[in-house]
Amino acid sequence: MKFLGILIGIVCTSFFYFPFPLFFFPSVNTKMVLAAMGLLLLLVQLGVNGHRSINKDFFIVSLFALGVSFASWLTMVLNDSMDDAYLSYLVSMWVWTGAAYFVVSSIKAVHGKISVELVCFYMIAVGAMQCLLAILLDMYAPLKAFINWILAGDYPDNGRLYGLGCAYDVAGGRFAVLLVMIAFLLPKAFSKENPYRYVVPLLAAFGIIVMIGNMIGRTTTVGLILALSYWGYILLTGKGVTGRERTLMIRWIVVLGLVFAVTFTVLYHTNAFWHKHIRFGFEGFFSLVEKGTWEVHSNEMLKEGFIFPDNLRTWIIGDGYMGAMERDPYYMGPLWYGFYKGTDAGYSRFLFYFGLIGLLTFMTFMAKVCQICAKHFPSYGYMFIMILLLNYMIWVKVSTDIFLAFAPFLCLASQSKLTECKRL
């Protein structure tokens, strides 16, 4: 029964972290279904426990999210725009949190307790499984046909790898979060009485997400850079680990690197499938070795699209458009392919949409979420700060945010009787 419960918990976590539209109701996705179930569960628990107050931290975070929605409304009014890209951000934040609440409650029901580590384990497991599923889909046609039927057309058709609701840079950013989590959890694992029970799965997941995750979305590399930087900091300073634990950590990281390097080198030279996807996932590294310069096709496109407003008004309040110019019958300017001004760069899109007012409000919202999580779980403060930094780094490339990575921990923080595990 516990195994079945764990399996259900993993499925719920995947439906939350990698949502996809329901094939029988395309306007609703799995995240929304979980949010509805989370709301129902919350109402039941409020009735049973008799609580009537609203959590203060959640209220404060909601006010900051309302600020993002207000910035969207303001730019729409001042620019006479119909692009409501972030007008409902407050509702979106509530939906993510509601879905996270159901996931956290499900995990707690299975294990009888809940902790930061436990939630991280589920999220990491889902990330590794999505990577393995992406490989299976490309290798086994019947499974791919079944998943494509479930996704009802919501999947890449350009030969790229994908999982269940897991594709492109959005998936890459979420994989990057998981690498940051593993980087933070690994040093703690070596202090356990039986560390290999945790070290082996963590490092295996790290290797899988690094290698296959990059083939799905190359934004995963940003998480790899942060993870390696954190490990370098730990190993150089010895902070939080003993001399023996640091030695073991070095050995295991080196062993992992060698195993995956040898494995993927062999696959790259002996299998056409792996050759194609490894070359795509690590295009920059191949370019660096073969040409001496870091050249990635998407990065070259990013350079062309990393543009800024040319007038003070746009800098302050934006032009009110992110990418839906053709939907506005009153728009008389040029129609760019894809997004407004033809740019996909996150910071550029935010500036052109709602200017510095909206961008700084959005950045402050994310910082406040991070601060609340770090306040309630101070021993994981660096992890939350790294995730926040990751979000700001990702915005250089794409405009997607990773509030959903914080949402489960906001739910943990809001629980009145949180049972926190002692250590990993």
XYZ file of C-alpha atoms in Angstrom, residues 14-409:
396
model
C 4.657 15.152 -12.148
C 1.194 16.499 -12.986
C 2.068 19.567 -10.878
C 5.663 20.178 -11.964
C 5.139 19.250 -15.632
C 1.451 19.988 -16.308
C -0.211 19.239 -19.629
C -3.720 19.848 -21.071
C -6.370 17.163 -20.664
C -7.011 15.522 -24.023
C -10.780 15.471 -23.372
C -10.856 19.101 -22.121
C -7.935 21.057 -23.700
C -8.688 24.310 -21.841
C -7.921 22.604 -18.518
C -4.544 21.131 -17.561
C -3.417 18.780 -14.811
C -2.197 21.662 -12.639
C -5.694 23.147 -12.599
C -7.244 19.812 -11.641
C -4.790 19.446 -8.759
C -5.523 23.026 -7.694
C -9.262 22.284 -7.561
C -8.588 19.157 -5.508
C -6.249 21.153 -3.263
C -8.954 23.771 -2.659
C -11.478 21.076 -1.789
C -8.993 19.439 0.576
C -8.231 22.783 2.206
C -11.927 23.496 2.792
C -12.377 20.074 4.381
C -9.362 20.575 6.636
C -10.516 24.061 7.618
C -13.878 22.608 8.583
C -12.327 19.782 10.593
C -9.681 21.860 12.346
C -11.817 24.936 12.808
C -9.228 27.393 11.433
C -10.689 30.644 10.145
C -7.644 32.867 9.614
C -5.604 33.417 6.441
C -1.917 32.645 6.625
C -0.035 35.952 6.938
C 2.864 35.000 4.645
C 0.525 33.735 1.950
C -1.457 36.977 2.197
C 1.728 39.041 1.791
C 2.875 36.986 -1.191
C -0.581 37.417 -2.724
C -0.248 41.198 -2.391
C 3.058 41.115 -4.285
C 1.481 38.915 -6.976
C -1.375 41.416 -7.143
C 1.290 44.060 -7.797
C 2.391 42.137 -10.907
C -1.223 41.943 -12.086
C -1.660 45.670 -11.402
C 1.455 46.478 -13.469
C -0.073 44.477 -16.318
C -3.384 46.348 -15.966
C -1.580 49.686 -15.840
C 0.371 49.111 -19.052
C -2.793 47.898 -20.800
C -4.677 51.061 -19.802
C -1.885 53.546 -20.536
C -0.972 51.904 -23.836
C -4.548 50.992 -24.857
C -3.396 47.391 -25.283
C -5.346 44.139 -25.229
C -2.350 41.995 -24.250
C -3.268 40.671 -20.797
C -0.249 38.374 -20.460
C 0.196 38.999 -16.706
C -3.171 40.489 -15.794
C -4.257 37.290 -14.038
C -0.899 36.527 -12.423
C -2.455 36.604 -8.941
C -4.885 33.874 -9.984
C -2.060 31.929 -11.615
C -0.059 32.114 -8.375
C -3.069 30.841 -6.399
C -3.558 27.959 -8.848
C 0.092 26.896 -8.579
C -0.084 27.088 -4.787
C -3.363 25.154 -4.672
C -1.888 22.380 -6.810
C 1.247 22.333 -4.657
C -0.903 22.096 -1.520
C -2.567 18.936 -2.805
C 0.790 17.408 -3.761
C 2.346 18.189 -0.372
C -0.720 16.818 1.430
C -0.567 13.628 -0.645
C 3.093 13.074 0.213
C 2.375 13.680 3.888
C -0.525 11.209 3.807
C 1.786 8.511 2.419
C 4.729 9.030 4.785
C 2.955 10.372 7.834
C 5.330 13.339 7.836
C 6.544 16.008 5.484
C 9.820 17.874 5.093
C 11.797 19.953 2.666
C 13.981 16.940 1.832
C 11.026 14.684 1.144
C 9.434 17.165 -1.254
C 12.796 17.619 -2.995
C 13.154 13.849 -3.379
C 9.785 13.575 -5.103
C 10.544 16.459 -7.442
C 13.989 15.072 -8.276
C 12.540 11.595 -8.901
C 9.961 13.068 -11.285
C 12.663 14.960 -13.181
C 14.808 11.853 -13.651
C 11.786 9.793 -14.713
C 10.755 12.413 -17.272
C 14.245 12.219 -18.779
C 14.092 8.428 -19.025
C 10.572 8.624 -20.450
C 11.801 11.026 -23.149
C 14.362 8.441 -24.269
C 11.782 5.624 -24.228
C 9.354 7.697 -26.298
C 11.926 8.169 -29.024
C 12.896 4.490 -29.014
C 9.502 2.799 -28.660
C 6.874 3.962 -31.155
C 3.738 2.471 -29.467
C 4.543 4.274 -26.194
C 5.180 7.494 -28.095
C 1.830 7.174 -29.886
C 0.064 6.650 -26.553
C 1.730 9.695 -24.927
C 1.032 11.814 -28.012
C -2.622 10.815 -27.740
C -2.658 11.948 -24.107
C -0.932 15.234 -24.995
C -3.378 15.807 -27.869
C -0.864 17.629 -30.064
C 0.816 19.569 -27.240
C 4.302 18.241 -27.985
C 7.289 19.191 -30.201
C 7.116 17.999 -33.787
C 10.656 19.006 -34.736
C 12.542 15.884 -33.680
C 13.428 17.120 -30.180
C 13.076 14.908 -27.119
C 10.148 15.470 -24.801
C 8.358 13.801 -21.924
C 4.856 14.033 -20.503
C 4.268 17.795 -20.386
C 8.031 18.257 -20.413
C 9.675 20.071 -23.333
C 11.748 23.037 -24.480
C 13.255 25.747 -22.258
C 10.379 25.604 -19.764
C 11.390 22.032 -18.926
C 15.058 23.035 -18.997
C 14.474 25.678 -16.336
C 12.671 23.195 -14.107
C 15.429 20.636 -14.572
C 17.888 23.343 -13.551
C 15.994 23.795 -10.263
C 16.304 20.070 -9.577
C 20.073 20.182 -10.127
C 20.289 22.986 -7.560
C 18.312 20.857 -5.096
C 20.612 17.878 -5.620
C 23.669 20.089 -5.214
C 22.391 21.270 -1.837
C 21.197 17.872 -0.584
C 24.321 15.904 -1.531
C 26.698 17.319 1.138
C 24.056 16.597 3.798
C 23.798 12.999 2.614
C 27.404 12.206 3.513
C 26.693 12.935 7.180
C 24.171 10.072 7.357
C 24.969 6.784 9.038
C 24.311 5.005 5.749
C 25.118 7.771 3.229
C 25.157 5.608 0.094
C 21.425 5.026 0.405
C 21.042 8.698 -0.502
C 24.253 9.500 -2.348
C 23.799 6.939 -5.124
C 20.223 7.964 -6.094
C 21.066 11.658 -5.880
C 24.147 11.391 -8.070
C 22.395 9.050 -10.505
C 19.526 11.543 -10.846
C 22.044 14.365 -11.240
C 23.800 12.591 -14.096
C 20.549 11.658 -15.838
C 19.124 15.171 -15.621
C 22.383 16.797 -16.740
C 22.798 14.561 -19.770
C 19.240 13.923 -20.938
C 17.745 17.115 -19.516
C 20.082 19.152 -21.721
C 18.848 17.219 -24.740
C 15.295 18.277 -23.884
C 16.030 21.873 -22.891
C 19.506 23.401 -22.852
C 18.529 25.835 -20.106
C 19.390 22.882 -17.847
C 23.012 24.003 -18.214
C 22.314 27.040 -16.020
C 21.424 24.718 -13.144
C 24.561 22.680 -13.795
C 26.719 25.812 -13.513
C 25.109 26.794 -10.205
C 25.327 23.251 -8.833
C 29.016 22.876 -9.667
C 29.706 26.340 -8.254
C 28.044 25.403 -4.975
C 29.959 22.128 -4.762
C 33.169 24.004 -5.467
C 32.364 26.411 -2.637
C 31.648 23.526 -0.231
C 34.806 21.631 -1.160
C 37.056 24.686 -0.972
C 35.715 26.041 2.307
C 34.689 22.796 3.977
C 31.580 24.557 5.274
C 29.016 22.115 6.620
C 31.122 18.999 5.997
C 33.912 17.224 7.846
C 37.242 16.337 6.254
C 36.134 12.741 5.738
C 32.826 13.791 4.193
C 34.606 16.185 1.853
C 36.963 13.422 0.716
C 34.045 11.066 0.065
C 32.197 13.794 -1.806
C 35.165 14.438 -4.114
C 35.544 10.729 -4.821
C 31.893 10.196 -5.652
C 31.662 13.282 -7.868
C 34.771 12.199 -9.773
C 33.432 8.648 -10.146
C 30.097 9.959 -11.386
C 31.824 12.229 -13.892
C 33.957 9.393 -15.239
C 31.072 6.931 -15.494
C 28.837 9.293 -17.420
C 31.688 10.629 -19.560
C 32.681 7.123 -20.649
C 29.064 6.002 -21.136
C 28.046 8.957 -23.276
C 31.308 8.970 -25.230
C 30.682 5.374 -26.242
C 27.047 6.083 -27.091
C 28.006 9.189 -29.057
C 30.419 7.262 -31.279
C 28.397 4.052 -31.669
C 24.728 5.042 -31.884
C 23.158 7.488 -34.355
C 20.268 8.337 -32.010
C 22.561 9.323 -29.141
C 24.987 11.048 -31.505
C 22.237 13.367 -32.745
C 20.774 14.291 -29.354
C 24.055 14.545 -27.455
C 25.367 16.902 -30.088
C 22.232 19.029 -29.809
C 22.201 19.045 -26.003
C 25.851 20.009 -25.702
C 26.257 22.055 -28.862
C 28.171 24.771 -27.046
C 30.741 22.339 -25.622
C 31.299 20.719 -29.009
C 31.718 24.152 -30.568
C 34.231 25.104 -27.883
C 36.306 21.972 -28.529
C 36.075 22.010 -32.332
C 36.168 25.764 -33.060
C 37.561 27.255 -29.894
C 34.462 29.429 -29.393
C 31.156 28.871 -27.614
C 28.512 28.897 -30.359
C 24.935 27.739 -29.803
C 22.193 28.421 -32.344
C 19.661 29.526 -29.718
C 22.245 31.781 -28.071
C 22.955 33.477 -31.380
C 19.223 34.112 -31.741
C 19.208 35.424 -28.164
C 21.945 37.949 -28.945
C 19.884 39.327 -31.797
C 16.783 39.525 -29.606
C 18.391 41.001 -26.496
C 17.245 44.551 -27.206
C 16.045 47.413 -25.015
C 13.518 50.270 -25.313
C 14.657 53.411 -27.112
C 12.488 55.871 -25.168
C 11.901 56.764 -21.515
C 8.169 56.036 -21.538
C 8.682 52.456 -22.639
C 11.449 52.009 -20.068
C 9.047 53.072 -17.318
C 5.697 51.509 -18.269
C 6.398 49.489 -21.429
C 4.439 49.304 -24.670
C 1.811 46.874 -23.405
C 2.712 43.989 -25.736
C 4.489 40.677 -25.252
C 3.441 38.775 -28.319
C -0.231 39.044 -29.175
C -0.138 42.037 -31.531
C -2.315 40.333 -34.150
C -5.109 39.854 -31.567
C -5.428 43.605 -31.061
C -7.569 45.203 -33.804
C -6.280 48.647 -32.799
C -2.594 47.748 -33.148
C -1.123 49.547 -36.171
C 2.589 48.717 -35.839
C 4.666 45.974 -37.463
C 3.844 42.327 -36.770
C 6.946 40.433 -35.653
C 7.262 36.694 -35.867
C 6.521 35.108 -32.493
C 6.883 37.848 -29.884
C 6.689 41.625 -29.732
C 9.810 43.258 -31.220
C 10.831 39.789 -32.373
C 12.627 39.055 -29.095
C 12.372 35.960 -26.916
C 14.777 37.286 -24.253
C 13.024 37.429 -20.888
C 14.225 40.811 -19.635
C 13.591 42.442 -23.005
C 10.054 41.060 -23.163
C 9.265 42.255 -19.645
C 10.596 45.739 -20.337
C 8.625 46.082 -23.556
C 5.492 44.735 -21.871
C 5.270 46.605 -18.537
C 8.602 48.411 -18.225
C 10.722 48.778 -15.112
C 7.603 49.161 -12.988
C 6.437 45.663 -13.864
C 9.888 44.080 -14.028
C 10.989 45.348 -10.604
C 7.628 44.379 -9.106
C 7.999 40.869 -10.531
C 11.569 40.565 -9.272
C 10.475 41.769 -5.830
C 7.659 39.220 -5.784
C 10.103 36.376 -6.473
C 12.530 37.715 -3.862
C 9.748 37.882 -1.259
C 8.737 34.292 -1.944
C 12.360 33.235 -1.512
C 12.675 35.239 1.716
C 9.595 33.589 3.236
C 10.827 30.095 2.378
C 14.286 30.862 3.776
C 12.749 32.343 6.943
C 10.790 29.187 7.711
C 13.588 26.807 6.698
C 16.838 28.645 7.529
C 18.987 25.534 7.069
C 17.909 25.549 3.398
C 18.348 29.276 2.914
C 21.197 28.894 0.421
C 19.133 26.489 -1.658
C 16.260 28.954 -1.947
C 18.649 31.810 -2.752
C 20.231 29.689 -5.484
C 16.795 28.958 -6.952
C 16.001 32.686 -6.903
C 19.319 33.460 -8.616
C 18.544 30.736 -11.134
C 15.211 32.400 -11.907
C 16.903 35.745 -12.579
C 19.507 34.026 -14.766
C 16.850 32.182 -16.778
C 15.112 35.487 -17.518
C 18.108 36.425 -19.629
C 16.967 33.743 -22.073
C 13.215 33.222 -21.587
C 10.417 34.973 -19.713
C 9.108 31.943 -17.819
C 9.333 32.126 -14.030
C 9.858 29.246 -11.599
C 7.480 30.253 -8.813
C 6.136 26.699 -8.968
C 9.446 25.477 -7.513
C 8.820 27.603 -4.410
C 5.109 26.799 -4.140
C 5.430 23.437 -2.294
C 7.701 25.019 0.312
